[in-house]
PDB file of C-alpha atoms in Angstrom:
ATOM      1  CA  MET S   1       9.890 -11.619  32.828  1.00 59.00           C
ATOM      2  CA  THR S   2      11.701 -12.808  35.986  1.00 68.00           C
ATOM      3  CA  VAL S   3      10.503 -15.528  38.354  1.00 64.00           C
ATOM      4  CA  ARG S   4      11.490 -14.910  41.969  1.00 67.00           C
ATOM      5  CA  GLN S   5      10.280 -18.146  43.539  1.00 70.00           C
ATOM      6  CA  ARG S   6       8.457 -21.314  42.520  1.00 72.00           C
ATOM      7  CA  VAL S   7       6.330 -23.792  44.445  1.00 68.00           C
ATOM      8  CA  GLU S   8       5.032 -26.979  42.872  1.00 71.00           C
ATOM      9  CA  VAL S   9       1.318 -27.631  43.235  1.00 70.00           C
ATOM     10  CA  PRO S  10       0.310 -31.250  43.850  1.00 69.00           C
ATOM     11  CA  ALA S  11      -1.565 -32.817  40.975  1.00 68.00           C
ATOM     12  CA  ASP S  12      -4.620 -33.525  43.114  1.00 64.00           C
ATOM     13  CA  GLN S  13      -4.728 -29.842  44.142  1.00 67.00           C
ATOM     14  CA  ALA S  14      -4.063 -28.386  40.683  1.00 67.00           C
ATOM     15  CA  ILE S  15      -7.633 -29.176  39.647  1.00 64.00           C
ATOM     16  CA  HIS S  16      -8.770 -26.202  41.754  1.00 67.00           C
ATOM     17  CA  LEU S  17      -6.715 -23.774  39.639  1.00 69.00           C
ATOM     18  CA  PRO S  18      -7.960 -22.136  36.419  1.00 65.00           C
ATOM     19  CA  GLY S  19      -6.463 -22.950  33.062  1.00 67.00           C
ATOM     20  CA  ALA S  20      -2.810 -22.025  32.783  1.00 66.00           C
ATOM     21  CA  PRO S  21      -1.103 -19.751  32.161  1.00 68.00           C
ATOM     22  CA  THR S  22      -2.875 -17.066  34.167  1.00 67.00           C
ATOM     23  CA  ASP S  23      -2.250 -14.491  36.875  1.00 66.00           C
ATOM     24  CA  LEU S  24      -3.939 -15.043  40.220  1.00 64.00           C
ATOM     25  CA  ALA S  25      -5.284 -12.279  42.400  1.00 67.00           C
ATOM     26  CA  GLU S  26      -5.406 -14.783  45.290  1.00 67.00           C
ATOM     27  CA  LEU S  27      -5.201 -18.522  45.828  1.00 71.00           C
ATOM     28  CA  PRO S  28      -8.392 -20.584  45.643  1.00 70.00           C
ATOM     29  CA  PRO S  29      -9.620 -21.628  49.117  1.00 76.00           C
ATOM     30  CA  PRO S  30      -8.436 -25.276  48.932  1.00 70.00           C
ATOM     31  CA  LEU S  31      -4.909 -24.120  48.074  1.00 70.00           C
ATOM     32  CA  ALA S  32      -4.766 -21.244  50.515  1.00 67.00           C
ATOM     33  CA  ASP S  33      -4.472 -23.752  53.374  1.00 64.00           C
ATOM     34  CA  LEU S  34      -1.194 -25.203  52.031  1.00 70.00           C
ATOM     35  CA  PRO S  35       1.674 -23.587  54.021  1.00 69.00           C
ATOM     36  CA  GLU S  36       4.141 -23.180  51.148  1.00 71.00           C
ATOM     37  CA  LEU S  37       1.545 -21.704  48.814  1.00 70.00           C
ATOM     38  CA  ALA S  38       0.157 -19.428  51.522  1.00 73.00           C
ATOM     39  CA  THR S  39       3.651 -18.120  52.285  1.00 76.00           C
ATOM     40  CA  LEU S  40       4.323 -17.522  48.582  1.00 73.00           C
ATOM     41  CA  ALA S  41       1.039 -15.640  48.155  1.00 73.00           C
ATOM     42  CA  SER S  42       1.803 -13.528  51.230  1.00 77.00           C
ATOM     43  CA  GLN S  43       5.272 -12.611  49.934  1.00 74.00           C
ATOM     44  CA  ALA S  44       3.853 -11.675  46.543  1.00 69.00           C
ATOM     45  CA  ASN S  45       1.224  -9.475  48.191  1.00 71.00           C
ATOM     46  CA  GLN S  46       3.805  -7.707  50.362  1.00 73.00           C
ATOM     47  CA  THR S  47       6.329  -7.059  47.597  1.00 75.00           C
ATOM     48  CA  GLY S  48       3.798  -6.086  44.953  1.00 69.00           C
ATOM     49  CA  LEU S  49       4.650  -8.977  42.674  1.00 72.00           C
ATOM     50  CA  THR S  50       2.199 -10.989  40.606  1.00 71.00           C
ATOM     51  CA  LEU S  51       1.173 -14.488  41.625  1.00 68.00           C
ATOM     52  CA  ALA S  52       1.117 -16.598  38.462  1.00 68.00           C
ATOM     53  CA  TRP S  53       0.036 -20.157  37.755  1.00 68.00           C
ATOM     54  CA  GLN S  54       2.060 -22.015  35.114  1.00 66.00           C
ATOM     55  CA  ALA S  55       1.491 -25.464  33.737  1.00 66.00           C
ATOM     56  CA  GLN S  56       4.999 -25.460  32.278  1.00 67.00           C
ATOM     57  CA  ARG S  57       8.205 -23.895  33.490  1.00 68.00           C
ATOM     58  CA  TYR S  58       8.326 -21.061  30.935  1.00 67.00           C
ATOM     59  CA  ASP S  59       4.591 -20.678  30.359  1.00 68.00           C
ATOM     60  CA  PHE S  60       3.634 -17.082  31.117  1.00 69.00           C
ATOM     61  CA  ALA S  61       0.285 -15.397  30.845  1.00 68.00           C
ATOM     62  CA  PRO S  62       0.136 -12.654  28.172  1.00 69.00           C
ATOM     63  CA  PRO S  63       0.094  -9.099  29.582  1.00 70.00           C
ATOM     64  CA  PRO S  64      -3.267  -7.294  29.580  1.00 72.00           C
ATOM     65  CA  ASN S  65      -1.856  -4.541  27.306  1.00 75.00           C
ATOM     66  CA  LEU S  66      -0.445  -6.951  24.732  1.00 70.00           C
ATOM     67  CA  LEU S  67      -1.794  -4.961  21.794  1.00 75.00           C
ATOM     68  CA  GLU S  68      -0.050  -1.833  23.038  1.00 78.00           C
ATOM     69  CA  LEU S  69       3.278  -3.661  23.326  1.00 77.00           C
ATOM     70  CA  THR S  70       3.218  -5.204  19.868  1.00 78.00           C
ATOM     71  CA  LEU S  71       4.514  -3.342  16.833  1.00 80.00           C
ATOM     72  CA  PRO S  72       1.946  -1.773  14.512  1.00 79.00           C
ATOM     73  CA  LEU S  73       0.880  -3.818  11.531  1.00 76.00           C
ATOM     74  CA  PRO S  74       2.962  -3.233   8.413  1.00 75.00           C
ATOM     75  CA  ALA S  75       1.514  -1.269   5.554  1.00 71.00           C
ATOM     76  CA  PRO S  76      -0.512  -3.364   3.121  1.00 65.00           C
ATOM     77  CA  TYR S  77       1.593  -4.891   0.402  1.00 63.00           C
ATOM     78  CA  ARG S  78       1.153  -3.110  -2.883  1.00 62.00           C
ATOM     79  CA  ASN S  79       1.050  -5.593  -5.642  1.00 64.00           C
ATOM     80  CA  GLU S  80       3.088  -3.526  -8.072  1.00 64.00           C
ATOM     81  CA  LEU S  81       3.767  -5.124 -11.409  1.00 71.00           C
ATOM     82  CA  VAL S  82       7.343  -5.697 -12.503  1.00 72.00           C
ATOM     83  CA  PHE S  83       8.183  -5.117 -16.143  1.00 75.00           C
ATOM     84  CA  GLU S  84       9.039  -8.307 -17.992  1.00 78.00           C
ATOM     85  CA  GLN S  85      10.561  -8.229 -21.425  1.00 80.00           C
ATOM     86  CA  PRO S  86       8.409  -9.948 -24.055  1.00 82.00           C
ATOM     87  CA  THR S  87       9.093 -13.586 -24.767  1.00 82.00           C
ATOM     88  CA  GLY S  88       7.736 -16.272 -27.045  1.00 87.00           C
ATOM     89  CA  LEU S  89       4.957 -15.467 -29.474  1.00 89.00           C
ATOM     90  CA  ARG S  90       4.311 -12.053 -27.951  1.00 88.00           C
ATOM     91  CA  ARG S  91       7.915 -11.071 -28.630  1.00 90.00           C
ATOM     92  CA  TRP S  92       7.762 -12.157 -32.270  1.00 92.00           C
ATOM     93  CA  ILE S  93       4.477 -10.333 -32.864  1.00 93.00           C
ATOM     94  CA  ALA S  94       5.971  -7.152 -31.396  1.00 91.00           C
ATOM     95  CA  ILE S  95       9.101  -7.529 -33.554  1.00 92.00           C
ATOM     96  CA  VAL S  96       7.093  -8.079 -36.744  1.00 93.00           C
ATOM     97  CA  LEU S  97       4.901  -5.047 -36.060  1.00 91.00           C
ATOM     98  CA  ALA S  98       7.885  -2.820 -35.244  1.00 91.00           C
ATOM     99  CA  VAL S  99       9.811  -3.900 -38.346  1.00 92.00           C
ATOM    100  CA  SER S 100       6.689  -3.390 -40.459  1.00 92.00           C
ATOM    101  CA  GLY S 101       6.303   0.130 -39.118  1.00 88.00           C
ATOM    102  CA  VAL S 102       9.903   0.973 -39.972  1.00 89.00           C
ATOM    103  CA  ILE S 103       9.537  -0.491 -43.468  1.00 91.00           C
ATOM    104  CA  VAL S 104       6.309   1.415 -44.138  1.00 86.00           C
ATOM    105  CA  LEU S 105       8.099   4.617 -43.135  1.00 84.00           C
ATOM    106  CA  ILE S 106      11.416   4.095 -44.943  1.00 87.00           C
ATOM    107  CA  VAL S 107      10.404   2.447 -48.224  1.00 85.00           C
ATOM    108  CA  PRO S 108       8.427   5.448 -49.583  1.00 81.00           C
ATOM    109  CA  LEU S 109      11.284   7.755 -48.614  1.00 80.00           C
ATOM    110  CA  LEU S 110      13.769   5.601 -50.531  1.00 84.00           C
ATOM    111  CA  PHE S 111      11.715   6.135 -53.679  1.00 82.00           C
ATOM    112  CA  GLY S 112      11.518   9.893 -53.109  1.00 79.00           C
ATOM    113  CA  HIS S 113       7.923   9.939 -51.929  1.00 78.00           C
ATOM    114  CA  ILE S 114       7.017  11.764 -48.744  1.00 72.00           C
ATOM    115  CA  PRO S 115       3.734  10.382 -47.332  1.00 67.00           C
ATOM    116  CA  GLU S 116       0.974  12.874 -46.666  1.00 67.00           C
ATOM    117  CA  HIS S 117       0.570  11.414 -43.172  1.00 65.00           C
ATOM    118  CA  PRO S 118       4.019  10.023 -42.217  1.00 65.00           C
ATOM    119  CA  ALA S 119       2.836   9.289 -38.691  1.00 74.00           C
ATOM    120  CA  SER S 120      -0.204   7.321 -39.789  1.00 81.00           C
ATOM    121  CA  TRP S 121       0.634   3.656 -40.370  1.00 83.00           C
ATOM    122  CA  PRO S 122       4.276   3.689 -39.178  1.00 84.00           C
ATOM    123  CA  LEU S 123       3.404   5.214 -35.810  1.00 84.00           C
ATOM    124  CA  ALA S 124       0.353   2.967 -35.483  1.00 87.00           C
ATOM    125  CA  LEU S 125       2.416  -0.191 -36.078  1.00 89.00           C
ATOM    126  CA  LEU S 126       5.245   0.900 -33.779  1.00 89.00           C
ATOM    127  CA  THR S 127       2.816   1.888 -31.025  1.00 89.00           C
ATOM    128  CA  LEU S 128       0.912  -1.369 -31.382  1.00 91.00           C
ATOM    129  CA  ALA S 129       4.188  -3.287 -31.183  1.00 91.00           C
ATOM    130  CA  LEU S 130       5.038  -1.489 -27.930  1.00 89.00           C
ATOM    131  CA  MET S 131       1.623  -2.086 -26.381  1.00 91.00           C
ATOM    132  CA  ILE S 132       1.695  -5.789 -27.278  1.00 90.00           C
ATOM    133  CA  GLY S 133       5.296  -6.131 -26.128  1.00 89.00           C
ATOM    134  CA  ILE S 134       4.597  -4.794 -22.635  1.00 88.00           C
ATOM    135  CA  LYS S 135       1.193  -6.530 -22.495  1.00 87.00           C
ATOM    136  CA  ALA S 136      -0.610  -3.254 -21.880  1.00 88.00           C
ATOM    137  CA  GLY S 137      -4.178  -3.090 -20.662  1.00 88.00           C
ATOM    138  CA  LEU S 138      -7.192  -1.217 -21.962  1.00 91.00           C
ATOM    139  CA  PHE S 139      -6.014   2.129 -20.575  1.00 91.00           C
ATOM    140  CA  GLY S 140      -2.679   1.713 -22.325  1.00 90.00           C
ATOM    141  CA  TYR S 141      -4.264   1.079 -25.718  1.00 92.00           C
ATOM    142  CA  LEU S 142      -6.691   3.980 -25.323  1.00 93.00           C
ATOM    143  CA  GLY S 143      -3.926   6.351 -24.251  1.00 90.00           C
ATOM    144  CA  ALA S 144      -1.721   5.282 -27.148  1.00 90.00           C
ATOM    145  CA  PHE S 145      -4.641   5.798 -29.528  1.00 91.00           C
ATOM    146  CA  CYS S 146      -5.121   9.354 -28.256  1.00 88.00           C
ATOM    147  CA  ILE S 147      -1.437  10.148 -28.818  1.00 85.00           C
ATOM    148  CA  TRP S 148      -1.642   8.596 -32.286  1.00 85.00           C
ATOM    149  CA  LEU S 149      -4.639  10.790 -33.105  1.00 83.00           C
ATOM    150  CA  VAL S 150      -2.741  13.912 -32.059  1.00 81.00           C
ATOM    151  CA  ALA S 151       0.127  13.016 -34.404  1.00 78.00           C
ATOM    152  CA  ASN S 152      -2.324  12.694 -37.298  1.00 78.00           C
ATOM    153  CA  LEU S 153      -4.465  15.779 -36.746  1.00 73.00           C
ATOM    154  CA  PRO S 154      -4.545  18.245 -39.646  1.00 68.00           C
ATOM    155  CA  SER S 155      -3.099  20.998 -37.457  1.00 61.00           C
ATOM    156  CA  LEU S 156       0.108  19.057 -36.785  1.00 58.00           C
ATOM    157  CA  ARG S 157       2.032  19.855 -39.968  1.00 57.00           C
ATOM    158  CA  GLN S 158       5.403  21.338 -40.811  1.00 54.00           C
ATOM    159  CA  GLY S 159       5.315  25.112 -40.606  1.00 53.00           C
ATOM    160  CA  THR S 160       2.310  25.208 -38.261  1.00 56.00           C
ATOM    161  CA  PHE S 161       2.560  27.893 -35.603  1.00 53.00           C
ATOM    162  CA  PRO S 162       2.707  26.465 -32.070  1.00 57.00           C
ATOM    163  CA  ILE S 163      -0.236  28.616 -31.014  1.00 58.00           C
ATOM    164  CA  SER S 164      -2.391  26.758 -33.521  1.00 59.00           C
ATOM    165  CA  LEU S 165      -1.815  23.487 -31.622  1.00 62.00           C
ATOM    166  CA  TRP S 166      -3.634  24.514 -28.434  1.00 66.00           C
ATOM    167  CA  PRO S 167      -6.856  22.575 -29.336  1.00 66.00           C
ATOM    168  CA  ASP S 168      -4.752  19.374 -29.305  1.00 74.00           C
ATOM    169  CA  ILE S 169      -3.617  19.845 -25.694  1.00 80.00           C
ATOM    170  CA  PRO S 170      -6.724  18.230 -24.092  1.00 84.00           C
ATOM    171  CA  LEU S 171      -6.306  15.137 -26.251  1.00 82.00           C
ATOM    172  CA  VAL S 172      -2.617  14.910 -25.353  1.00 85.00           C
ATOM    173  CA  ALA S 173      -3.464  15.287 -21.662  1.00 89.00           C
ATOM    174  CA  LEU S 174      -6.138  12.596 -21.935  1.00 90.00           C
ATOM    175  CA  GLY S 175      -3.718  10.238 -23.669  1.00 88.00           C
ATOM    176  CA  LEU S 176      -1.020  10.762 -21.038  1.00 89.00           C
ATOM    177  CA  LEU S 177      -3.554  10.315 -18.244  1.00 93.00           C
ATOM    178  CA  LEU S 178      -4.750   7.017 -19.701  1.00 92.00           C
ATOM    179  CA  LEU S 179      -1.182   5.809 -20.161  1.00 90.00           C
ATOM    180  CA  CYS S 180      -0.394   6.669 -16.534  1.00 90.00           C
ATOM    181  CA  ARG S 181      -3.431   4.687 -15.406  1.00 90.00           C
ATOM    182  CA  ASP S 182      -2.105   1.525 -17.068  1.00 89.00           C
ATOM    183  CA  ARG S 183      -0.044  -0.542 -14.617  1.00 88.00           C
ATOM    184  CA  ARG S 184       1.989  -2.188 -17.360  1.00 88.00           C
ATOM    185  CA  VAL S 185       2.994   1.154 -18.827  1.00 89.00           C
ATOM    186  CA  ARG S 186       4.048   2.423 -15.379  1.00 88.00           C
ATOM    187  CA  ALA S 187       6.092  -0.738 -14.817  1.00 87.00           C
ATOM    188  CA  MET S 188       7.851  -0.203 -18.153  1.00 86.00           C
ATOM    189  CA  TRP S 189       8.736   3.402 -17.313  1.00 86.00           C
ATOM    190  CA  GLN S 190      10.056   2.359 -13.898  1.00 85.00           C
ATOM    191  CA  PHE S 191      12.216  -0.275 -15.598  1.00 84.00           C
ATOM    192  CA  VAL S 192      13.564   2.276 -18.098  1.00 83.00           C
ATOM    193  CA  ARG S 193      14.281   4.786 -15.315  1.00 84.00           C
ATOM    194  CA  ARG S 194      16.155   2.179 -13.242  1.00 82.00           C
ATOM    195  CA  GLN S 195      18.239   1.178 -16.264  1.00 80.00           C
ATOM    196  CA  PHE S 196      19.079   4.816 -16.981  1.00 78.00           C
ATOM    197  CA  ASN S 197      20.013   5.504 -13.349  1.00 77.00           C
ATOM    198  CA  ARG S 198      22.154   2.360 -13.241  1.00 74.00           C
ATOM    199  CA  ARG S 199      24.126   3.401 -16.328  1.00 66.00           C
ATOM    200  CA  HIS S 200      24.386   6.937 -14.968  1.00 60.00           C
ATOM    201  CA  ASP S 201      25.902   5.643 -11.725  1.00 59.00           C
ATOM    202  CA  VAL S 202      28.328   3.287 -13.484  1.00 54.00           C
ATOM    203  CA  SER S 203      29.626   6.121 -15.657  1.00 55.00           C
ATOM    204  CA  GLY S 204      30.603   8.010 -12.501  1.00 53.00           C
ATOM    205  CA  ALA S 205      28.574  11.062 -13.389  1.00 52.00           C
ATOM    206  CA  ASN S 206      26.323  10.652 -10.360  1.00 50.00           C
TER     207      ASN S 206
END
């Protein structure tokens, strides 16, 4: 905004003006009789400029279309969770559960015994270790439970024809849907994907 000309208003006459800053359509009657102010108002009227009253030198009235001139509001901030690796007691609980799951799976095999349900306790302990490690919510635990059930259904056995597994598809879909609804699980997958992409870029393959 450019100021073409200024005229100081005496303090005893400034009381007749509205609160500054503001644009004036015309001078109030007491001020219209002052020669300098009358000349300034006449020049502004002839040239199509705006007559403005300022209490300070760089105090300008806001334009009437201020909202149209301002940038649109930014999109609301999405409070996305960031995956944090387990620490403290939560880390040790996850480690103990994961090691227990591996032991329960390997020890019978070392003695030549194949468990009837190899995915039962080992998978349960490993899954529980993962859910505790990432501090999953209710949806995460429910989704993991659905996947665990699928792995332990009677139809999921060696030699089973794939077409016999179609009744398990709804339970798998439900488990995946629940896992996707859990914010902690999504944060973990985003972390894993970023780590994979970072290693892929460093290797020069991408």
